[in-house]
Each structure stands twice: as C-alpha cells, then as structure tokens.
Coordinates of C-alpha atoms in Angstrom, one line a residue:
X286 CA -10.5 51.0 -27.6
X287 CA -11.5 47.9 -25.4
X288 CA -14.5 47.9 -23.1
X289 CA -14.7 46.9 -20.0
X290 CA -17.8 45.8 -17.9
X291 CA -18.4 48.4 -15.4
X292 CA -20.1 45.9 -13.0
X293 CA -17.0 43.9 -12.8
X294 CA -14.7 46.6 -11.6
X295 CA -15.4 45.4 -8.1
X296 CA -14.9 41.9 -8.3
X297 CA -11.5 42.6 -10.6
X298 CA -10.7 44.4 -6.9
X299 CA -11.2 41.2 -5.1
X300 CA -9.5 39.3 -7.2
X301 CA -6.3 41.3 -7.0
X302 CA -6.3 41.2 -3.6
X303 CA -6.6 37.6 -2.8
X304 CA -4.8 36.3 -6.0
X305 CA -1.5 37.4 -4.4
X306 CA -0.6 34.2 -2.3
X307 CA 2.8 32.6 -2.8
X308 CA 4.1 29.1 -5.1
X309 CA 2.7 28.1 -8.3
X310 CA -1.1 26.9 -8.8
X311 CA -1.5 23.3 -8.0
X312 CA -3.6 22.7 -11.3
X313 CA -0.6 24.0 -13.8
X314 CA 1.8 20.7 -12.5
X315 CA 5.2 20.9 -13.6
X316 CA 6.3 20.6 -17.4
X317 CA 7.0 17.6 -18.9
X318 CA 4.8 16.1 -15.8
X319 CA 3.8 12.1 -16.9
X320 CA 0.3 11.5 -15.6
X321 CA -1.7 7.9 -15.8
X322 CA -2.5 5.9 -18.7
X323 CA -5.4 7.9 -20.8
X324 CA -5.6 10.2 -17.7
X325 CA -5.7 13.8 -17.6
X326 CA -3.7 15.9 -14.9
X327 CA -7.0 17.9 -13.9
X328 CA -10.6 17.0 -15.2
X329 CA -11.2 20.0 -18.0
X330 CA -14.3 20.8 -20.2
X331 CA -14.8 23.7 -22.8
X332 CA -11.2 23.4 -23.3
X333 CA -10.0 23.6 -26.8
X334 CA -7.7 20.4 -28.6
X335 CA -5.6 20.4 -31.2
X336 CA -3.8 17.4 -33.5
X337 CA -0.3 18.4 -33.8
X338 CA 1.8 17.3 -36.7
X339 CA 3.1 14.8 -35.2
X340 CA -0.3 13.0 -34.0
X341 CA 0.1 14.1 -30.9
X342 CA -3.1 16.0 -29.0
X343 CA -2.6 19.4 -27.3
X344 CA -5.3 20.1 -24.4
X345 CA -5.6 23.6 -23.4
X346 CA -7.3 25.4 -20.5
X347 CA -10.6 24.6 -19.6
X348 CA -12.7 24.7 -16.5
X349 CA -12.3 22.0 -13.5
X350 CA -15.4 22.4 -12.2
X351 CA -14.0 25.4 -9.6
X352 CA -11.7 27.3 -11.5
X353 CA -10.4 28.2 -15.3
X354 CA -7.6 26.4 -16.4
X355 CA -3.9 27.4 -17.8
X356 CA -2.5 24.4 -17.3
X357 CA -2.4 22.3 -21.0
X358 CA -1.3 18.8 -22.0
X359 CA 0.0 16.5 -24.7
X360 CA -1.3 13.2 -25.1
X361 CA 1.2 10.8 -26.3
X362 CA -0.1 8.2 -28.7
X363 CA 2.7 5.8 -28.5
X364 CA 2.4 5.4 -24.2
X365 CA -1.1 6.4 -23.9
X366 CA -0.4 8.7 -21.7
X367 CA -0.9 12.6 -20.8
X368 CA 2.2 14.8 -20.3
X369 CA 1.8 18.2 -18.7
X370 CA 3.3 20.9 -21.2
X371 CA 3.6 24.9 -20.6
X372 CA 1.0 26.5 -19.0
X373 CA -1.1 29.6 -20.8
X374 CA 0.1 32.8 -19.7
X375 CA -3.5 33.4 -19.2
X376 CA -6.1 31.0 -17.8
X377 CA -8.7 31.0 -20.2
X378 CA -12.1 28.9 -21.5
X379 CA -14.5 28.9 -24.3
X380 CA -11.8 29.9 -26.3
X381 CA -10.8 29.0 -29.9
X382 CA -7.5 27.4 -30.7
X383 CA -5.9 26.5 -34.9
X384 CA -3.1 25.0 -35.4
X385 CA -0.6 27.4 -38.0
X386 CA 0.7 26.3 -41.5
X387 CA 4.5 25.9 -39.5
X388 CA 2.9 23.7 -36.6
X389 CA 2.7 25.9 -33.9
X390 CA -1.0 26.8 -32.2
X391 CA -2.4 30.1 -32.0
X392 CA -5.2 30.3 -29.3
X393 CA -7.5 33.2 -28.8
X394 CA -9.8 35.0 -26.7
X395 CA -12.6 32.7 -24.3
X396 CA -13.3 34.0 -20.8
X397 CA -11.2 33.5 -17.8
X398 CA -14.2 33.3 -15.6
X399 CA -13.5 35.6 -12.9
X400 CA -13.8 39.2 -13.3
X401 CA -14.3 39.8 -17.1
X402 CA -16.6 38.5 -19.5
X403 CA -14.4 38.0 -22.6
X404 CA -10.7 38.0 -23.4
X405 CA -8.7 39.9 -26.0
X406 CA -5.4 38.5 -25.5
X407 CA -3.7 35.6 -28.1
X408 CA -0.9 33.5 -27.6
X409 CA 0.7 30.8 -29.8
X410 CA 2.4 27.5 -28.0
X411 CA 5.4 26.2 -29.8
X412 CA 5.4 22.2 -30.2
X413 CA 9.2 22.0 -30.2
X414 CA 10.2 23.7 -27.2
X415 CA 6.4 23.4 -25.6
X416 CA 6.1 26.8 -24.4
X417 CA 3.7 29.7 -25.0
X418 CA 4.6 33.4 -26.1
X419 CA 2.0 36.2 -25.7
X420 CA 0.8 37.1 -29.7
X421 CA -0.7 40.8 -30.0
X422 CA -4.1 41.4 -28.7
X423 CA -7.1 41.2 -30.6
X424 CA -8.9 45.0 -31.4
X425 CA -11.6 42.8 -29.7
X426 CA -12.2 41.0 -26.7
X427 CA -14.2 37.8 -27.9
X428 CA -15.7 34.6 -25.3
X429 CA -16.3 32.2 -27.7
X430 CA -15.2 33.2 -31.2
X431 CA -15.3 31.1 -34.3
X432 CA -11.8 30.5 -35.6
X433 CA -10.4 29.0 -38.6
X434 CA -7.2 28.8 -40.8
X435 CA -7.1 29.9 -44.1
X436 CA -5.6 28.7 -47.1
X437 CA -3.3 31.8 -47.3
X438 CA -1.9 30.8 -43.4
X439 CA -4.1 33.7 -42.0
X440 CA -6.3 33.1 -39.2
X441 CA -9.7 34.5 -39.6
X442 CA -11.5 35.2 -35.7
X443 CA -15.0 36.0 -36.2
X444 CA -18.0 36.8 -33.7
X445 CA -17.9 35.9 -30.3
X446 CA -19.8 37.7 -27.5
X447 CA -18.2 40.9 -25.9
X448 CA -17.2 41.5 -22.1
X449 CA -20.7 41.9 -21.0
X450 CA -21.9 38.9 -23.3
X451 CA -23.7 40.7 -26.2
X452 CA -23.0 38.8 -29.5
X453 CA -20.2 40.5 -31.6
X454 CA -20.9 41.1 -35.5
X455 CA -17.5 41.9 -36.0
X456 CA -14.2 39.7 -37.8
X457 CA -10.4 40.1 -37.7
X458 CA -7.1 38.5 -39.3
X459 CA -4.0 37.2 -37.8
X460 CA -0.6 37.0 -39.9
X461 CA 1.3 34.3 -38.4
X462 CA 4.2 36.0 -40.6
X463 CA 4.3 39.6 -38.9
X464 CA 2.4 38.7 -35.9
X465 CA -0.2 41.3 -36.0
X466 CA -4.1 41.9 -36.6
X467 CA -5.8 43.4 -39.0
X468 CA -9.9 44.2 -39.6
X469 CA -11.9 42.1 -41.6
X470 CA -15.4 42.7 -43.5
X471 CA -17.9 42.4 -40.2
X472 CA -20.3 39.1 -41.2
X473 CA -23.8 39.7 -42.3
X474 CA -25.0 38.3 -38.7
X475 CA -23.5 37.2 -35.2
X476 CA -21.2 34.5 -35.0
X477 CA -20.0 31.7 -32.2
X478 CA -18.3 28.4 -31.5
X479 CA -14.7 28.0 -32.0
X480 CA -14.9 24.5 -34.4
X481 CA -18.4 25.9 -36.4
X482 CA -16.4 26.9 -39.4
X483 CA -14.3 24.9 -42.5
X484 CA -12.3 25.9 -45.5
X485 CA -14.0 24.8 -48.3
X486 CA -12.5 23.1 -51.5
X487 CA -12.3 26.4 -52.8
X488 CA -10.8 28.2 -50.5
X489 CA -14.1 29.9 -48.9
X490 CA -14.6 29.6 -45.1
X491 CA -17.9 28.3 -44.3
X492 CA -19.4 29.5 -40.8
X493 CA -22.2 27.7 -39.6
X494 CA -24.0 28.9 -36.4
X495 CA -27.0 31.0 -35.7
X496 CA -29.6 31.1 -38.2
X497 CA -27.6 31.9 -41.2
X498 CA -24.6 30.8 -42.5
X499 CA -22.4 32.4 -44.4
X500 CA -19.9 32.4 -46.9
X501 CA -15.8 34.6 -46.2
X502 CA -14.1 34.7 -49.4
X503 CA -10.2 35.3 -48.6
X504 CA -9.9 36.9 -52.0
X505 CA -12.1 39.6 -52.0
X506 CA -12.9 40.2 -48.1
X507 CA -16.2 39.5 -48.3
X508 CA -19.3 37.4 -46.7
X509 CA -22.1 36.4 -48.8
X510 CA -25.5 34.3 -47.2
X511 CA -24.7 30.3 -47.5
X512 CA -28.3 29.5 -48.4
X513 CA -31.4 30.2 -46.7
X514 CA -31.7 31.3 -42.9
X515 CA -31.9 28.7 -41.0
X516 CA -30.5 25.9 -43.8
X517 CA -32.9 22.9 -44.4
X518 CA -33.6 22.1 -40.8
X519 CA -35.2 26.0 -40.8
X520 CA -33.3 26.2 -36.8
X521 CA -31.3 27.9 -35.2
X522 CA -27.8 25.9 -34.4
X523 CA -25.9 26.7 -31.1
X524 CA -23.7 23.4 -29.4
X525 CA -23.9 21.7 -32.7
X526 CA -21.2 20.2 -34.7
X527 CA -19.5 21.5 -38.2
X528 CA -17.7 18.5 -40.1
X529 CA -15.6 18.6 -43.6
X530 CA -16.5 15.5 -45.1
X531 CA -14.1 13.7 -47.8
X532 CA -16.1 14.4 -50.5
X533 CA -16.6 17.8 -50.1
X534 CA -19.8 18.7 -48.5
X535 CA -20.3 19.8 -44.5
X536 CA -22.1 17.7 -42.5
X537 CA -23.9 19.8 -39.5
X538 CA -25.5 17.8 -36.6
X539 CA -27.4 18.5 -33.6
X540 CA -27.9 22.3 -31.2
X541 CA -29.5 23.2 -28.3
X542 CA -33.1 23.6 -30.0
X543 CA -35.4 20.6 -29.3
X544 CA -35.4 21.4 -33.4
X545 CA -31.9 21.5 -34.4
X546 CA -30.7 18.6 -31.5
X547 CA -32.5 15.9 -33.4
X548 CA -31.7 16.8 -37.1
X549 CA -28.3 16.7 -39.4
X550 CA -28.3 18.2 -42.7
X551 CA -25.6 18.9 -45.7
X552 CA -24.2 21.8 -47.5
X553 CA -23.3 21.2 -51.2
X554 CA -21.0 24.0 -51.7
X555 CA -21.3 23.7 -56.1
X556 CA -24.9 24.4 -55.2
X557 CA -24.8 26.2 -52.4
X558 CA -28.1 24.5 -50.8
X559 CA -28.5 22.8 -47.1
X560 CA -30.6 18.9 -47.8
X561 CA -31.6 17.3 -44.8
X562 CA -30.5 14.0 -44.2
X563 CA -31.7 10.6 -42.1
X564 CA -32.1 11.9 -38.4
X565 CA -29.4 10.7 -35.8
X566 CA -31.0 7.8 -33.4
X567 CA -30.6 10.3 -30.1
X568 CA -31.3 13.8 -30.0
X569 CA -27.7 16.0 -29.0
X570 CA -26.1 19.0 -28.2
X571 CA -22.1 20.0 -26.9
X572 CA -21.2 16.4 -28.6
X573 CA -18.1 15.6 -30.1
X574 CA -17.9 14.5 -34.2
X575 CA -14.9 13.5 -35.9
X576 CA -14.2 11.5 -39.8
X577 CA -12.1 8.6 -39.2
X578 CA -9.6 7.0 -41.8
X579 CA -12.4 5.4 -43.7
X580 CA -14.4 8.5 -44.3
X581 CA -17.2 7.7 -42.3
X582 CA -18.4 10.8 -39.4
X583 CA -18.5 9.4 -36.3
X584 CA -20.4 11.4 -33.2
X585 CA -19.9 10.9 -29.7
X586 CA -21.6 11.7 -26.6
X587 CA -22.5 15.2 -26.0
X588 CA -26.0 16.1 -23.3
X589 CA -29.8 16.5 -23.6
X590 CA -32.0 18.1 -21.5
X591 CA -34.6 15.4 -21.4
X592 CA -31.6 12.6 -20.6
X593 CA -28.7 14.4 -19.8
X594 CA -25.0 13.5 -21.0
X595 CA -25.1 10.7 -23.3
X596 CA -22.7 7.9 -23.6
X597 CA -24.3 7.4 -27.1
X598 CA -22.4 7.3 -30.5
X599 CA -23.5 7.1 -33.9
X600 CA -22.1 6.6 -37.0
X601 CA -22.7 8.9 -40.1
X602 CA -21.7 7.0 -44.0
X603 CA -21.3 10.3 -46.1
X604 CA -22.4 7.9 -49.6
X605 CA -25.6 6.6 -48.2
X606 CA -26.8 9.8 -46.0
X607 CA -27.5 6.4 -43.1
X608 CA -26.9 6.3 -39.4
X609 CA -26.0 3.5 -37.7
X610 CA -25.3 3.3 -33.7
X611 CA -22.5 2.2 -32.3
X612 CA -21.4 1.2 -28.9
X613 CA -21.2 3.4 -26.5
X614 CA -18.5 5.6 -24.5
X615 CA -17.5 4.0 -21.3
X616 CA -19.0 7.4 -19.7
X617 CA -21.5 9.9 -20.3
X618 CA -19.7 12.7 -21.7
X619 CA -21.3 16.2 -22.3
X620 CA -18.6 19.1 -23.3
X621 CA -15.9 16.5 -24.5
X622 CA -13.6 17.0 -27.0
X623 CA -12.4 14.4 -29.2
X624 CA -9.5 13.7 -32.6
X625 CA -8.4 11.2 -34.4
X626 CA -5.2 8.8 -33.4
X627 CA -3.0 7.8 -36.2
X628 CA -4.0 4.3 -35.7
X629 CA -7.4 5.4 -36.6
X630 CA -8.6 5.3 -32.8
X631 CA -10.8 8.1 -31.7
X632 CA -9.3 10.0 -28.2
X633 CA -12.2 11.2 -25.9
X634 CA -11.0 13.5 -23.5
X635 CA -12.5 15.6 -20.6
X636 CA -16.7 16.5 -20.4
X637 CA -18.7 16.0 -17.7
X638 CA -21.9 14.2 -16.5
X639 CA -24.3 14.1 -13.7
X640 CA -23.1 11.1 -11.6
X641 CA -19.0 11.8 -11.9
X642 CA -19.1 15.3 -12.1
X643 CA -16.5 16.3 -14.3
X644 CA -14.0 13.9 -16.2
X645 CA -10.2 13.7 -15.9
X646 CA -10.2 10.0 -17.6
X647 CA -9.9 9.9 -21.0
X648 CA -11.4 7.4 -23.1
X649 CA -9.3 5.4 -26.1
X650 CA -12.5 4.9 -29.0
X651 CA -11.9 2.1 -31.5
X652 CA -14.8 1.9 -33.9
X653 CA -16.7 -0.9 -34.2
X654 CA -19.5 -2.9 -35.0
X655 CA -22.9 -2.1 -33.6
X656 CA -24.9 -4.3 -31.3
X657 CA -28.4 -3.6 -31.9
X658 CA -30.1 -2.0 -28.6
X659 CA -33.3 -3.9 -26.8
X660 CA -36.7 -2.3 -25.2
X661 CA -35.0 -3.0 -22.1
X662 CA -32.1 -1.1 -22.4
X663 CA -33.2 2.1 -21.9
X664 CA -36.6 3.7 -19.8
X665 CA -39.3 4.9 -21.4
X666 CA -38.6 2.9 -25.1
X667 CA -42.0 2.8 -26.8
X668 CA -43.2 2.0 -30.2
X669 CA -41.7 1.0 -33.5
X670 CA -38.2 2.3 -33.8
X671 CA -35.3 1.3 -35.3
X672 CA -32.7 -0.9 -33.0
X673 CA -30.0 1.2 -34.3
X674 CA -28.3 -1.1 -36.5
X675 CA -30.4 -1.6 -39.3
X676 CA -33.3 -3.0 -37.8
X677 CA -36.6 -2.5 -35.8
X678 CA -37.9 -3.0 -32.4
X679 CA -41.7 -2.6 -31.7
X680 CA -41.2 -1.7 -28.0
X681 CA -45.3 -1.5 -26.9
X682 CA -47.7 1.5 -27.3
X683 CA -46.0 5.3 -26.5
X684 CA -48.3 7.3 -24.0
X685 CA -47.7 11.1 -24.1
X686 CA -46.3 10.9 -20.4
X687 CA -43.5 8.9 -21.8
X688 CA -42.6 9.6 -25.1
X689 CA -43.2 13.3 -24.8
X690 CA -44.3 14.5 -28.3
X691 CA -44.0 10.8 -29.8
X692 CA -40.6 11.2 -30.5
X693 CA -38.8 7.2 -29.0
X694 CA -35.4 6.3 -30.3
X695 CA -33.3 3.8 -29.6
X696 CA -29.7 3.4 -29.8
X697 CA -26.6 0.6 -29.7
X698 CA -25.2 -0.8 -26.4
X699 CA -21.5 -1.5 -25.9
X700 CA -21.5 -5.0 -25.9
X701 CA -20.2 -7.5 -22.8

C-alpha cells in the first residue's frame, strides 16, 4: 500500500481548491507549437532528456523556477529549433526517463512539487503520434530514482527517496511487453539519480551513487558490491556523472562533496576495481557529460559552491586518462542537461545560474580546440597550475585567504 505524508494532507486541500480555474496552463503551449532557434518554450531544470531514434531530443517536465512542469519538447536538429509536443498527464521533476527497445519513452516517478514528496505514477510518450498514455503505477512512490534499460527490454527503477524524503532501499521491473511491474531483489544500499546507472558489456547494470556501488545481474536477480565503498576516490557521489565509455569501462566525475567534486575515477568491470584518474581542471557537481563521435567524454558546466554555475568544459581522452579544457558555454549552466546531435554537436539545454536565473536558451556545442586560460582570466588564480591545455601558468604566491586549502585551477576561455 502507498504512503502518504501526513503533513501534506493540508496543503493537498489547498491545492484542490485553488487548482480549479478555467483554460489550459500557459506553460504546456499547444502541440506541435514552433518556438525560436535553440530556444526553449519555458526555461526548465531537473528535467529529464532523451535522444530518440531519430536524433531528435525529447525535453520533459522540469521546474521554471515557480512551478513543475508537464509541458515537454522536441528539438529538431535539422531547423534548430524546439517544438512543443504532448504534455505529461502529470507535472513532474527529478524524475527518471529511458527510452524502450521499440522507441517510445517510459518516464517515472520525480516529485510534482506541490503537495507530495514523491510520485508513483509512469507514463510512456509515443514518438510517432507524440502523445503520452498513463503506464501502471509503481508499488512505490520514488523522487529521484535511478533508471535504466536492460538488455532483455525491461526497465529496472531502483532507489529513490519516498514521499517524506527518506532514501528508498528498494527496486522494481517494468515489461514494456505486458505493461506491468514486478519486484526486484532490494540493492545492498540506497540508491538515487536517474542517469547514475549503465548496462555493462555483459549485461550487468552498474549503479553508481552513494558510497557503494553495485552490481544487478538480469539473470539471476541479484546485486553484488562493485568494489570497495566508496570506489578509489573513498567519497560519497551525489550530483555526479556516470558515463559508458567506448572501450568499456565507466567513467564517474564530480558530487557535491568538496571530495568527490574535484576527482574522476574508472571502473574496469573484468576487474571489478575503481583507479583514480588525472583530476578535472575545476571542481563540479549537477554538470552535464556526454562521449562524442570520436570517443572522447566531454563535461559541461554544472555549479560549485565556492564559484557557483560554471560555464567551464573539459575534455576527458579515455586512452590517455588526460584532461584537457575547452572553451566554454556561452552561459553558466548548473542543472543542464545535454546529448549528442548526429552531426556530432553537443545540445545544452535548460540549467540555471545566478545572474539569468533560470535558462530557456539552449546552447548548440561544437567541440573544439582549447585556448589555454591566463592569470587574468579568472579572480583569485594563484600558483603553478596548469593552463588547461597542456601547459603551465605560474600565477604568483597562493595565500590561504585565496586559494582556500591550496587547491588553484585554471581552465580554457572561449576564444574571441
């Protein structure tokens, strides 16, 4: 039986009284709605994305800064343009969205913000017709769950925290075949972040998030411990990034722990053990990483609490374990979402910052060559560090009242 939050009885009250006025919302638009080049019909962070088959980008819910979202769009490659699709039947955030073996998108559970914590319901948008249907309710209402499709087309929904935001040990299944849920094995620990988990090369689901990740084999139904707690880094990883890389291995950057934000480390899955790798230039959390054609990771933007949101990107090479900066995002974006183009641009959609609020421009990434940063780029540069593109800058002696704990990076600059 689904809980409910006892100490949001009274404000579910309120809401049904004064959610009764007449006409549509202003922020769902009308279908098939053309906005402006690269520009979003309402700004929108902790939205989910997904790349449909076609290379299109589907952009669903979110927060505006005032309200949840139902409203979702497609970005259009070929114009560069946003189109507003079918809205959710249920305005939702922090929620996880996979796109299904046959195309279509199954999203699931987040928080519509108002009265209750946590959402149980599901519902799975059709690309062809670009409407949504209401799927059958998880046993489980879940504000951001981890999500991922297996290799057998099931979708396996695991942790999540629970209408009055405990952390939920607990997994289920979706058939996309017969439309229903089943249990799963619970996971050894607490789970959360719907893009913190990957199918493996054989078959295994990695989950990376907490301080232990684990192992769900489809076969059997169970979870084994993926390494030590904590991996390499020894941190706990919340706002971080989980990326399949070409060859293999996972790539996990950044988290909202002054530990985890300014390391990266890899999983080997033959070996099953975490190695830390060369540190990104800038410290991150609630970025954005994606692999481009080439193989190469690249990450983008995200926040930190001693700067803010960043406009900073970074490149990762998966053969040489190196970073190199790039130049940066025409905005600051923290809680952006990005994908691939099939041109091999990167899209850079929605987020927020401290000077524009939130963002309803998109931003069209081509990856590039770096232009190595100077001292005076950036306040508070100090000591020898590298310029970000291979080189060093010795930017004078760091005093505590600057550099903090000695910690001074530097990063690339978009050039003029």
């Amino acid at each position: 039986m689904r809980r409910f939050s006892t100490s949001c009885v009274t404000m579910a009250l309120f809401v049904l009284v004064f959610s009764c006025s007449s006409g549509p919302r202003a922020e769902e638009g009308g279908a098939n709605t053309v906005g402006q080049p690269l520009t979003l019909s309402a700004p929108r962070k902790l939205l989910s994305f997904v790349t449909l088959e076609d290379g299109r980008v589907l952009a669903v819910g979110g927060h505006d800064g005032h309200r949840t979202l139902a409203s979702c769009e497609l970005f259009e490659p070929a114009s560069g343009a946003w189109r507003v699709t079918g809205a959710l039947r249920t305005a939702r955030r922090n929620h996880a969205a996979v796109r299904l073996a046959d195309g279509r998108v199954l999203v699931v559970g987040g928080t519509n913000g108002v009265a209750l914590g946590a959402l149980a319901s599901a519902e799975v948008y059709d690309a062809a017709t670009g409407t949504w249907a209401e799927a059958r309710p998880m046993a489980e209402a879940r504000n951001d769950p981890a999500a991922v499709l297996l290799r057998d087309g099931r979708v396996l929904v695991a942790g999540g925290t629970d209408v009055d935001r405990r952390p939920l040990r607990s997994a289920e299944l979706f058939d996309p075949m017969t439309g229903t849920w089943s249990a799963a094995e619970a996971p050894g620990f607490a789970r959360g972040g719907a893009r913190t988990a990957v199918v493996l090369a054989s078959g295994k689901a990695l989950f990376v998030s907490g301080l232990q990740a684990e192992l769900y084999d489809a076969t059997t139904g169970h979870w084994e411990k993926a390494g030590l707690a904590g991996g390499a880094a020894g941190t706990h990883r919340l706002a971080h990034t989980v990326t399949l890389l070409p060859d293999g291995r996972v790539l996990v950057v950044g988290g909202t722990t002054a530990r985890a934000a300014g390391t990266a480390e890899v999983y080997a899955p033959e070996t099953g053990e975490w190695t830390l790798v060369a540190a990104p230039a800038v410290a991150r959390e609630h970025h954005a990483a994606v692999v481009t054609p080439d193989g190469a990771v690249w990450v983008l933007g995200g926040a930190h609490y001693t700067t803010g949101a960043l406009a900073s990107v970074e490149r990762f090479d998966p053969a040489t374990g190196r970073w190199v900066s790039a130049p940066a995002l025409g905005e600051p974006r923290g809680k952006a979402g990005a994908g691939v183009l099939p041109d091999g641009a990167v899209l850079v959609m929605g987020g927020e910052n401290e000077v524009e609020g939130m963002l309803s421009v998109s931003e069209r990434y081509v990856p590039g060559d770096c232009v190595p940063a100077v001292c005076s780029a950036r306040d508070g540069m100090c000591g020898p560090v590298a310029d970000g593109c291979g080189g060093a800058l010795d930017c004078g002696p760091c005093g505590a009242e600057v550099c903090g704990a000695g910690e001074c990076r530097a990063e690339g600059v978009r050039g003029q």
